[in-house]
mmCIF file of C-alpha atoms in Angstrom:
data_model
loop_
_atom_site.group_PDB
_atom_site.id
_atom_site.type_symbol
_atom_site.label_atom_id
_atom_site.label_comp_id
_atom_site.label_asym_id
_atom_site.label_seq_id
_atom_site.Cartn_x
_atom_site.Cartn_y
_atom_site.Cartn_z
ATOM 1 C CA UNK A 86 331.655 47.899 115.739
ATOM 2 C CA UNK A 87 332.970 45.053 113.621
ATOM 3 C CA UNK A 88 335.797 46.541 111.329
ATOM 4 C CA UNK A 89 338.270 47.053 114.109
ATOM 5 C CA UNK A 90 338.198 43.472 114.953
ATOM 6 C CA UNK A 91 338.238 42.244 111.253
ATOM 7 C CA UNK A 92 341.268 44.729 110.293
ATOM 8 C CA UNK A 93 343.212 43.486 113.330
ATOM 9 C CA UNK A 94 342.519 39.656 112.357
ATOM 10 C CA UNK A 95 343.599 40.223 108.568
ATOM 11 C CA UNK A 96 346.600 42.236 109.721
ATOM 12 C CA UNK A 97 347.618 39.194 111.627
ATOM 13 C CA UNK A 98 347.783 37.431 108.305
ATOM 14 C CA UNK A 99 349.139 40.104 106.315
ATOM 15 C CA UNK A 100 351.015 43.035 108.173
ATOM 16 C CA UNK A 101 350.482 45.483 105.350
ATOM 17 C CA UNK A 102 346.777 45.585 105.652
ATOM 18 C CA UNK A 103 345.348 48.845 107.189
ATOM 19 C CA UNK A 104 342.232 49.740 108.911
ATOM 20 C CA UNK A 105 341.298 51.913 105.927
ATOM 21 C CA UNK A 106 341.330 49.084 103.445
ATOM 22 C CA UNK A 107 338.885 47.120 105.653
ATOM 23 C CA UNK A 108 336.642 50.277 106.151
ATOM 24 C CA UNK A 109 336.414 50.334 102.379
ATOM 25 C CA UNK A 110 333.867 47.295 102.813
ATOM 26 C CA UNK A 111 331.146 49.654 104.263
ATOM 27 C CA UNK A 112 331.495 52.077 101.437
ATOM 28 C CA UNK A 113 331.601 49.503 98.517
ATOM 29 C CA UNK A 114 328.785 47.645 100.125
ATOM 30 C CA UNK A 115 326.612 50.828 100.105
ATOM 31 C CA UNK A 116 327.565 51.568 96.322
ATOM 32 C CA UNK A 117 326.432 48.035 95.456
ATOM 33 C CA UNK A 118 323.462 48.274 97.630
ATOM 34 C CA UNK A 119 321.952 50.278 94.581
ATOM 35 C CA UNK A 120 321.836 47.224 92.867
ATOM 36 C CA UNK A 121 319.228 45.573 95.400
ATOM 37 C CA UNK A 122 317.396 48.583 95.572
ATOM 38 C CA UNK A 123 316.895 48.813 91.888
ATOM 39 C CA UNK A 124 316.033 45.176 91.527
ATOM 40 C CA UNK A 125 313.852 44.729 94.569
ATOM 41 C CA UNK A 126 310.813 46.154 93.122
ATOM 42 C CA UNK A 127 310.876 44.182 89.775
ATOM 43 C CA UNK A 128 311.557 41.062 92.013
ATOM 44 C CA UNK A 129 308.654 41.713 94.358
ATOM 45 C CA UNK A 130 306.349 42.252 91.466
ATOM 46 C CA UNK A 131 307.359 39.202 89.911
ATOM 47 C CA UNK A 132 308.169 37.012 92.768
ATOM 48 C CA UNK A 133 306.272 38.348 95.552
ATOM 49 C CA UNK A 134 307.830 40.569 98.760
ATOM 50 C CA UNK A 135 308.378 37.582 100.718
ATOM 51 C CA UNK A 136 310.660 35.621 98.230
ATOM 52 C CA UNK A 137 312.465 38.926 97.667
ATOM 53 C CA UNK A 138 313.200 39.360 101.366
ATOM 54 C CA UNK A 139 314.299 35.777 101.542
ATOM 55 C CA UNK A 140 316.762 36.200 98.840
ATOM 56 C CA UNK A 141 318.308 39.508 100.090
ATOM 57 C CA UNK A 142 318.464 37.863 103.681
ATOM 58 C CA UNK A 143 320.228 34.754 102.614
ATOM 59 C CA UNK A 144 322.595 36.686 100.474
ATOM 60 C CA UNK A 145 323.638 38.815 103.606
ATOM 61 C CA UNK A 146 324.080 35.493 105.769
ATOM 62 C CA UNK A 147 325.856 33.748 103.020
ATOM 63 C CA UNK A 148 328.027 36.919 102.744
ATOM 64 C CA UNK A 149 329.003 36.681 106.252
ATOM 65 C CA UNK A 150 329.837 32.775 105.944
ATOM 66 C CA UNK A 151 332.120 33.152 103.134
ATOM 67 C CA UNK A 152 334.021 36.017 104.603
ATOM 68 C CA UNK A 153 334.640 33.825 107.812
ATOM 69 C CA UNK A 154 336.973 31.858 105.700
ATOM 70 C CA UNK A 155 338.848 34.753 103.913
ATOM 71 C CA UNK A 156 342.302 36.199 104.956
ATOM 72 C CA UNK A 157 342.883 38.451 102.088
ATOM 73 C CA UNK A 158 341.456 41.975 102.613
ATOM 74 C CA UNK A 159 340.740 42.662 99.043
ATOM 75 C CA UNK A 160 338.838 39.469 98.750
ATOM 76 C CA UNK A 161 336.920 39.907 101.893
ATOM 77 C CA UNK A 162 335.990 43.497 101.020
ATOM 78 C CA UNK A 163 334.633 42.272 97.593
ATOM 79 C CA UNK A 164 332.621 39.365 99.069
ATOM 80 C CA UNK A 165 331.248 41.426 101.880
ATOM 81 C CA UNK A 166 330.144 44.365 99.346
ATOM 82 C CA UNK A 167 328.612 42.097 96.898
ATOM 83 C CA UNK A 168 326.779 39.911 99.028
ATOM 84 C CA UNK A 169 325.544 42.130 102.117
ATOM 85 C CA UNK A 170 325.377 45.227 99.790
ATOM 86 C CA UNK A 171 323.077 43.899 97.176
ATOM 87 C CA UNK A 172 321.430 41.764 100.018
ATOM 88 C CA UNK A 173 320.621 44.818 102.363
ATOM 89 C CA UNK A 174 319.562 46.923 99.353
ATOM 90 C CA UNK A 175 317.002 44.611 98.541
ATOM 91 C CA UNK A 176 315.696 43.906 102.193
ATOM 92 C CA UNK A 177 315.689 47.861 102.884
ATOM 93 C CA UNK A 178 313.315 48.981 100.379
ATOM 94 C CA UNK A 179 311.133 45.784 100.138
ATOM 95 C CA UNK A 180 310.348 45.969 103.803
ATOM 96 C CA UNK A 181 308.644 49.155 103.321
ATOM 97 C CA UNK A 182 306.064 48.193 100.977
ATOM 98 C CA UNK A 183 303.619 45.874 102.782
ATOM 99 C CA UNK A 184 303.532 48.347 105.771
ATOM 100 C CA UNK A 185 302.605 51.075 103.562
ATOM 101 C CA UNK A 186 299.967 49.322 101.948
ATOM 102 C CA UNK A 187 298.413 48.437 105.293
ATOM 103 C CA UNK A 188 298.960 51.922 106.708
ATOM 104 C CA UNK A 189 298.889 54.265 103.660
ATOM 105 C CA UNK A 190 298.173 57.341 105.684
ATOM 106 C CA UNK A 191 300.697 56.921 108.270
ATOM 107 C CA UNK A 192 303.864 56.084 106.169
ATOM 108 C CA UNK A 193 305.986 58.030 108.274
ATOM 109 C CA UNK A 194 305.271 56.318 111.706
ATOM 110 C CA UNK A 195 305.411 52.943 110.083
ATOM 111 C CA UNK A 196 308.786 53.640 108.093
ATOM 112 C CA UNK A 197 310.185 54.627 111.635
ATOM 113 C CA UNK A 198 309.142 51.358 113.224
ATOM 114 C CA UNK A 199 310.454 49.452 110.508
ATOM 115 C CA UNK A 200 313.948 51.320 110.479
ATOM 116 C CA UNK A 201 314.239 50.943 114.382
ATOM 117 C CA UNK A 202 314.591 47.259 113.412
ATOM 118 C CA UNK A 203 318.016 47.987 111.767
ATOM 119 C CA UNK A 204 318.939 49.931 114.934
ATOM 120 C CA UNK A 205 318.163 46.897 116.827
ATOM 121 C CA UNK A 206 320.297 44.511 114.652
ATOM 122 C CA UNK A 207 323.334 46.653 115.357
ATOM 123 C CA UNK A 208 322.802 46.198 118.966
ATOM 124 C CA UNK A 209 322.265 42.470 118.925
ATOM 125 C CA UNK A 210 324.931 41.468 116.316
ATOM 126 C CA UNK A 211 327.481 44.201 117.641
ATOM 127 C CA UNK A 212 327.303 42.717 121.229
ATOM 128 C CA UNK A 213 327.179 39.302 119.948
ATOM 129 C CA UNK A 214 330.340 39.778 117.951
ATOM 130 C CA UNK A 215 332.236 41.814 120.643
ATOM 131 C CA UNK A 216 331.569 39.245 123.275
ATOM 132 C CA UNK A 217 332.554 36.079 120.997
ATOM 133 C CA UNK A 218 335.591 37.672 119.781
ATOM 134 C CA UNK A 219 336.656 39.786 122.727
ATOM 135 C CA UNK A 220 335.081 38.082 126.041
ATOM 136 C CA UNK A 221 337.941 39.520 128.320
ATOM 137 C CA UNK A 222 337.926 43.108 126.953
ATOM 138 C CA UNK A 223 341.444 42.741 125.805
ATOM 139 C CA UNK A 224 342.870 46.221 125.156
ATOM 140 C CA UNK A 225 344.213 47.029 121.955
ATOM 141 C CA UNK A 226 347.581 48.370 121.267
ATOM 142 C CA UNK A 227 348.418 51.424 118.643
ATOM 143 C CA UNK A 228 350.189 50.420 115.376
ATOM 144 C CA UNK A 229 350.595 53.595 113.356
ATOM 145 C CA UNK A 230 346.937 54.852 112.640
ATOM 146 C CA UNK A 231 345.541 51.547 113.305
ATOM 147 C CA UNK A 232 344.843 49.417 116.402
ATOM 148 C CA UNK A 233 345.639 45.679 117.020
ATOM 149 C CA UNK A 234 344.025 43.231 119.505
ATOM 150 C CA UNK A 235 346.529 40.368 119.464
ATOM 151 C CA UNK A 236 346.291 36.686 118.651
ATOM 152 C CA UNK A 237 343.805 35.840 121.425
ATOM 153 C CA UNK A 238 341.185 38.227 119.923
ATOM 154 C CA UNK A 239 342.261 37.638 116.241
ATOM 155 C CA UNK A 240 341.712 33.884 116.442
ATOM 156 C CA UNK A 241 338.202 34.358 117.309
ATOM 157 C CA UNK A 242 337.159 36.681 114.501
ATOM 158 C CA UNK A 243 336.135 34.002 112.105
ATOM 159 C CA UNK A 244 333.670 32.328 114.688
ATOM 160 C CA UNK A 245 332.032 35.618 115.150
ATOM 161 C CA UNK A 246 331.412 36.368 111.561
ATOM 162 C CA UNK A 247 329.843 32.510 111.259
ATOM 163 C CA UNK A 248 327.359 33.398 114.094
ATOM 164 C CA UNK A 249 326.394 36.633 112.596
ATOM 165 C CA UNK A 250 325.690 34.739 109.195
ATOM 166 C CA UNK A 251 323.912 31.826 111.049
ATOM 167 C CA UNK A 252 321.884 34.387 113.125
ATOM 168 C CA UNK A 253 320.832 36.462 110.052
ATOM 169 C CA UNK A 254 319.625 33.249 108.094
ATOM 170 C CA UNK A 255 317.525 32.367 111.261
ATOM 171 C CA UNK A 256 315.807 35.692 111.714
ATOM 172 C CA UNK A 257 315.366 36.099 107.922
ATOM 173 C CA UNK A 258 313.433 32.681 107.844
ATOM 174 C CA UNK A 259 311.236 33.757 110.963
ATOM 175 C CA UNK A 260 310.591 37.192 109.689
ATOM 176 C CA UNK A 261 309.176 36.062 106.088
ATOM 177 C CA UNK A 262 306.889 33.853 107.678
ATOM 178 C CA UNK A 263 305.525 36.764 109.819
ATOM 179 C CA UNK A 264 304.621 38.846 106.774
ATOM 180 C CA UNK A 265 301.353 38.647 105.467
ATOM 181 C CA UNK A 266 300.556 40.228 102.310
ATOM 182 C CA UNK A 267 297.276 42.126 101.991
ATOM 183 C CA UNK A 268 294.668 41.644 99.200
ATOM 184 C CA UNK A 269 292.431 44.105 100.441
ATOM 185 C CA UNK A 270 294.247 47.362 100.349
ATOM 186 C CA UNK A 271 295.252 49.240 97.401
ATOM 187 C CA UNK A 272 298.863 48.226 96.987
ATOM 188 C CA UNK A 273 299.961 51.247 95.613
ATOM 189 C CA UNK A 274 303.691 50.871 96.670
ATOM 190 C CA UNK A 275 304.001 47.595 94.887
ATOM 191 C CA UNK A 276 301.893 48.026 91.785
ATOM 192 C CA UNK A 277 303.130 48.940 88.635
ATOM 193 C CA UNK A 278 302.299 52.818 88.063
ATOM 194 C CA UNK A 279 300.162 53.639 85.165
ATOM 195 C CA UNK A 280 302.281 54.777 81.851
ATOM 196 C CA UNK A 281 305.842 54.844 81.109
ATOM 197 C CA UNK A 282 308.573 55.828 83.790
ATOM 198 C CA UNK A 283 309.373 59.489 82.675
ATOM 199 C CA UNK A 284 313.096 58.755 83.429
ATOM 200 C CA UNK A 285 314.280 61.916 81.011
ATOM 201 C CA UNK A 286 311.805 64.068 82.519
ATOM 202 C CA UNK A 287 312.683 63.130 86.121
ATOM 203 C CA UNK A 288 316.737 63.596 85.621
ATOM 204 C CA UNK A 289 316.046 66.759 83.704
ATOM 205 C CA UNK A 290 314.136 68.626 86.507
ATOM 206 C CA UNK A 291 315.905 70.724 89.238
ATOM 207 C CA UNK A 292 313.793 69.438 91.649
ATOM 208 C CA UNK A 293 315.183 65.883 91.403
ATOM 209 C CA UNK A 294 318.710 67.036 91.776
ATOM 210 C CA UNK A 295 317.716 69.175 94.791
ATOM 211 C CA UNK A 296 316.398 65.909 96.212
ATOM 212 C CA UNK A 297 319.499 64.223 95.154
ATOM 213 C CA UNK A 298 321.639 66.716 96.872
ATOM 214 C CA UNK A 299 319.649 66.676 100.060
ATOM 215 C CA UNK A 300 320.381 62.760 99.994
ATOM 216 C CA UNK A 301 324.313 63.211 99.483
ATOM 217 C CA UNK A 302 324.630 66.179 101.942
ATOM 218 C CA UNK A 303 322.798 64.959 104.824
ATOM 219 C CA UNK A 304 324.460 61.455 104.847
ATOM 220 C CA UNK A 305 327.991 63.174 104.342
ATOM 221 C CA UNK A 306 328.865 63.143 108.111
ATOM 222 C CA UNK A 307 327.067 60.220 108.941
ATOM 223 C CA UNK A 308 328.540 57.580 106.954
ATOM 224 C CA UNK A 309 332.174 58.695 107.528
ATOM 225 C CA UNK A 310 331.385 58.949 111.501
ATOM 226 C CA UNK A 311 329.432 55.559 111.685
ATOM 227 C CA UNK A 312 332.440 53.979 110.380
ATOM 228 C CA UNK A 313 335.115 55.331 112.289
ATOM 229 C CA UNK A 314 333.488 56.371 115.889
ATOM 230 C CA UNK A 315 334.864 53.158 117.491
ATOM 231 C CA UNK A 316 338.390 53.299 115.993
ATOM 232 C CA UNK A 317 338.768 56.983 116.634
ATOM 233 C CA UNK A 318 337.510 56.445 120.147
ATOM 234 C CA UNK A 319 340.250 53.683 120.573
ATOM 235 C CA UNK A 320 342.726 55.685 119.877
ATOM 236 C CA UNK A 321 341.885 58.364 122.512
ATOM 237 C CA UNK A 322 340.012 56.106 125.240
ATOM 238 C CA UNK A 323 341.266 52.673 124.565
ATOM 239 C CA UNK A 324 338.368 50.620 126.142
ATOM 240 C CA UNK A 325 337.106 48.270 123.618
ATOM 241 C CA UNK A 326 334.064 47.257 125.969
ATOM 242 C CA UNK A 327 333.147 50.745 126.688
ATOM 243 C CA UNK A 328 333.034 51.709 123.182
ATOM 244 C CA UNK A 329 331.056 48.532 122.530
ATOM 245 C CA UNK A 330 328.460 49.568 125.003
ATOM 246 C CA UNK A 331 328.283 52.939 123.633
ATOM 247 C CA UNK A 332 327.478 51.531 120.351
ATOM 248 C CA UNK A 333 324.712 49.432 121.502
ATOM 249 C CA UNK A 334 323.326 52.475 123.424
ATOM 250 C CA UNK A 335 323.686 54.533 120.219
ATOM 251 C CA UNK A 336 321.870 51.717 118.551
ATOM 252 C CA UNK A 337 319.009 51.952 120.972
ATOM 253 C CA UNK A 338 318.874 55.755 120.471
ATOM 254 C CA UNK A 339 318.899 55.254 116.820
ATOM 255 C CA UNK A 340 315.813 53.039 117.285
ATOM 256 C CA UNK A 341 314.060 55.261 119.411
ATOM 257 C CA UNK A 342 314.898 58.128 116.827
ATOM 258 C CA UNK A 343 313.527 56.096 114.062
ATOM 259 C CA UNK A 344 310.040 56.032 115.762
ATOM 260 C CA UNK A 345 310.295 59.408 117.222
ATOM 261 C CA UNK A 346 311.233 61.759 114.322
ATOM 262 C CA UNK A 347 309.183 59.908 111.547
ATOM 263 C CA UNK A 348 306.056 60.557 113.785
ATOM 264 C CA UNK A 349 306.524 64.129 113.115
ATOM 265 C CA UNK A 350 306.813 63.499 109.358
ATOM 266 C CA UNK A 351 303.101 63.043 109.450
ATOM 267 C CA UNK A 352 302.512 66.180 110.994
ATOM 268 C CA UNK A 353 305.280 68.652 109.793
ATOM 269 C CA UNK A 354 307.183 69.230 106.658
ATOM 270 C CA UNK A 355 310.345 66.853 106.380
ATOM 271 C CA UNK A 356 312.593 70.024 105.974
ATOM 272 C CA UNK A 357 311.472 71.238 109.571
ATOM 273 C CA UNK A 358 312.374 67.862 110.936
ATOM 274 C CA UNK A 359 315.680 67.568 109.145
ATOM 275 C CA UNK A 360 316.815 71.072 109.998
ATOM 276 C CA UNK A 361 316.566 70.370 113.672
ATOM 277 C CA UNK A 362 318.428 67.166 113.409
ATOM 278 C CA UNK A 363 320.923 68.458 111.229
ATOM 279 C CA UNK A 364 321.767 71.545 113.173
ATOM 280 C CA UNK A 365 322.329 69.422 116.229
ATOM 281 C CA UNK A 366 324.436 66.985 114.150
ATOM 282 C CA UNK A 367 326.556 70.238 113.258
ATOM 283 C CA UNK A 368 327.198 71.252 116.560
ATOM 284 C CA UNK A 369 328.112 67.933 117.683
ATOM 285 C CA UNK A 370 330.249 67.281 114.512
ATOM 286 C CA UNK A 371 332.250 70.573 115.640
ATOM 287 C CA UNK A 372 332.870 69.389 119.084
ATOM 288 C CA UNK A 373 333.838 65.640 118.675
ATOM 289 C CA UNK A 374 337.842 66.755 118.318
ATOM 290 C CA UNK A 375 337.699 68.389 121.647
ATOM 291 C CA UNK A 376 335.807 65.928 123.777
ATOM 292 C CA UNK A 377 337.084 62.639 122.371
ATOM 293 C CA UNK A 378 339.376 61.966 125.262
ATOM 294 C CA UNK A 379 336.358 62.082 127.901
ATOM 295 C CA UNK A 380 334.438 58.827 128.193
ATOM 296 C CA UNK A 381 331.438 60.899 129.530
ATOM 297 C CA UNK A 382 331.374 63.451 126.914
ATOM 298 C CA UNK A 383 332.216 61.210 123.812
ATOM 299 C CA UNK A 384 329.640 58.563 125.245
ATOM 300 C CA UNK A 385 327.114 61.140 125.391
ATOM 301 C CA UNK A 386 327.841 62.489 121.784
ATOM 302 C CA UNK A 387 328.030 59.498 119.882
ATOM 303 C CA UNK A 388 324.580 58.391 120.826
ATOM 304 C CA UNK A 389 322.988 62.047 120.341
ATOM 305 C CA UNK A 390 324.557 61.759 116.668
ATOM 306 C CA UNK A 391 322.971 58.339 116.189
ATOM 307 C CA UNK A 392 319.680 59.699 117.517
ATOM 308 C CA UNK A 393 319.574 62.459 115.126
ATOM 309 C CA UNK A 394 320.677 60.656 111.883
ATOM 310 C CA UNK A 395 318.087 58.372 112.582
ATOM 311 C CA UNK A 396 315.665 60.651 110.947
ATOM 312 C CA UNK A 397 317.293 60.710 107.685
ATOM 313 C CA UNK A 398 316.894 57.722 105.934
ATOM 314 C CA UNK A 399 312.867 57.641 106.617
ATOM 315 C CA UNK A 400 312.483 61.177 105.824
ATOM 316 C CA UNK A 401 314.245 60.829 102.801
ATOM 317 C CA UNK A 402 312.076 57.729 101.619
ATOM 318 C CA UNK A 403 308.752 59.080 102.712
ATOM 319 C CA UNK A 404 309.713 62.881 100.981
ATOM 320 C CA UNK A 405 310.521 60.827 97.655
ATOM 321 C CA UNK A 406 307.095 59.147 97.758
ATOM 322 C CA UNK A 407 305.267 62.059 98.716
ATOM 323 C CA UNK A 408 306.825 63.994 95.601
ATOM 324 C CA UNK A 409 306.883 61.341 93.000
ATOM 325 C CA UNK A 410 303.757 59.087 94.342
ATOM 326 C CA UNK A 411 303.229 56.416 91.925
ATOM 327 C CA UNK A 412 306.421 56.776 90.433
ATOM 328 C CA UNK A 413 308.234 56.727 93.950
ATOM 329 C CA UNK A 414 309.929 52.961 93.685
ATOM 330 C CA UNK A 415 311.193 53.862 90.353
ATOM 331 C CA UNK A 416 312.828 57.367 91.416
ATOM 332 C CA UNK A 417 313.781 56.018 94.928
ATOM 333 C CA UNK A 418 316.823 54.097 93.583
ATOM 334 C CA UNK A 419 318.111 57.399 91.885
ATOM 335 C CA UNK A 420 317.728 59.458 94.722
ATOM 336 C CA UNK A 421 319.406 56.688 96.668
ATOM 337 C CA UNK A 422 322.534 56.766 94.682
ATOM 338 C CA UNK A 423 323.103 60.253 96.109
ATOM 339 C CA UNK A 424 323.131 58.663 99.542
ATOM 340 C CA UNK A 425 325.610 55.980 98.237
ATOM 341 C CA UNK A 426 328.006 58.787 96.912
ATOM 342 C CA UNK A 427 328.119 60.049 100.517
ATOM 343 C CA UNK A 428 329.301 56.311 101.425
ATOM 344 C CA UNK A 429 331.821 56.435 98.789
ATOM 345 C CA UNK A 430 333.225 59.989 100.116
ATOM 346 C CA UNK A 431 333.562 58.543 103.344
ATOM 347 C CA UNK A 432 336.527 56.377 101.849
ATOM 348 C CA UNK A 433 338.225 59.317 100.734
ATOM 349 C CA UNK A 434 337.801 61.241 104.118
ATOM 350 C CA UNK A 435 338.956 58.263 105.967
ATOM 351 C CA UNK A 436 342.273 58.538 104.086
ATOM 352 C CA UNK A 437 342.495 62.362 104.318
ATOM 353 C CA UNK A 438 341.654 62.164 108.180
ATOM 354 C CA UNK A 439 344.586 60.202 108.632
ATOM 355 C CA UNK A 440 347.077 62.315 107.000
ATOM 356 C CA UNK A 441 345.730 65.818 107.881
ATOM 357 C CA UNK A 442 343.833 64.816 111.044
ATOM 358 C CA UNK A 443 340.311 64.513 111.943
ATOM 359 C CA UNK A 444 339.541 68.063 112.992
ATOM 360 C CA UNK A 445 339.615 69.270 109.532
ATOM 361 C CA UNK A 446 337.279 66.670 108.348
ATOM 362 C CA UNK A 447 334.883 67.487 111.344
ATOM 363 C CA UNK A 448 335.080 71.147 110.145
ATOM 364 C CA UNK A 449 334.351 70.155 106.474
ATOM 365 C CA UNK A 450 331.417 67.791 107.698
ATOM 366 C CA UNK A 451 329.804 70.652 109.540
ATOM 367 C CA UNK A 452 330.095 73.060 106.526
ATOM 368 C CA UNK A 453 328.422 70.245 104.282
ATOM 369 C CA UNK A 454 325.770 70.006 107.205
ATOM 370 C CA UNK A 455 325.124 73.639 106.505
ATOM 371 C CA UNK A 456 324.701 73.096 102.800
ATOM 372 C CA UNK A 457 322.196 70.466 103.426
ATOM 373 C CA UNK A 458 319.792 72.744 105.561
ATOM 374 C CA UNK A 459 320.062 75.503 102.850
ATOM 375 C CA UNK A 460 318.972 72.659 100.252
ATOM 376 C CA UNK A 461 316.257 71.551 102.343
ATOM 377 C CA UNK A 462 314.643 74.809 102.251
ATOM 378 C CA UNK A 463 314.835 75.623 98.537
ATOM 379 C CA UNK A 464 313.402 72.204 97.425
ATOM 380 C CA UNK A 465 309.990 72.482 96.260
ATOM 381 C CA UNK A 466 308.049 69.366 97.980
ATOM 382 C CA UNK A 467 304.662 69.644 96.088
ATOM 383 C CA UNK A 468 303.443 66.316 94.491
ATOM 384 C CA UNK A 469 304.694 65.801 90.947
ATOM 385 C CA UNK A 470 301.594 65.399 88.702
#
């Protein structure tokens, strides 16, 4: 929900800035998130889980603080991508391990509860930023393929970023004091696995590339839509506060979904769960172009998509753990790179959508969703011995 405001703010300093340039921050941050995902296991073993989470959280907070002083689009994208990307990567993977150690037989459920916190963050930070930056619900005006809010809104954007950075730091400090590592459980999630990690064997197996392909295809549509749903809606609906409320409702739905869907991961195979969610996504994806002018229909479709996509990340993380067991912390960064590539693809999709239209991108995304379902059903999910 932040990108349209930041793009408008940067455009007030440099009229040549486009929304697509600012949107790159999301994709590049997810690319650099791999550094956090890869480094987190080593840091957690040597420094501990809480110290690793503290580093990750403070990186995110400092990144927002630095961005509040930047008026150059390229520099802002670089700072955000490095600080928030690496920091969030460290946080995401590290939060799972203590919970998995406490509840080794209910990884699906606890992963869902943890991931629901990410959805809550989008609600809190999204609404906070919106009401700091645009409390009067100023209607943006069209400028080519972008939207601009005017000086009244643009002048408050730095304060919004500072507020998010400060809040992130406070929440991080409170959270790490609430985590209590266990000394009585096996700690299989954080301990070093026996033997050398068979990297060549993993990369040489069809099963890994099948799982990698699942990661890429299930997130192909999501990363594109998550970055443009508000700016796309502003072009057809034009009500900033309404779309912010929809974003908040969507965050709530994603939080519920991250509890609801993983509950089934402890009962059914993950391919069955994701087949249901991806089928619904595919149908909604094909309908977006035709309903985007209706507040009611678009307001129902966006939360429904968020609800369905909330199953993807925990499902992929839990499945990687089930297949690769003691080596899951080493394999997960490799699988996650497929997810990251989906984010990088979103940059290209945004540029192409502005040239040929969003309808064609939605049709392409629906086709890729179909491929994801096929990959789900040919994956051998028996544990690697």
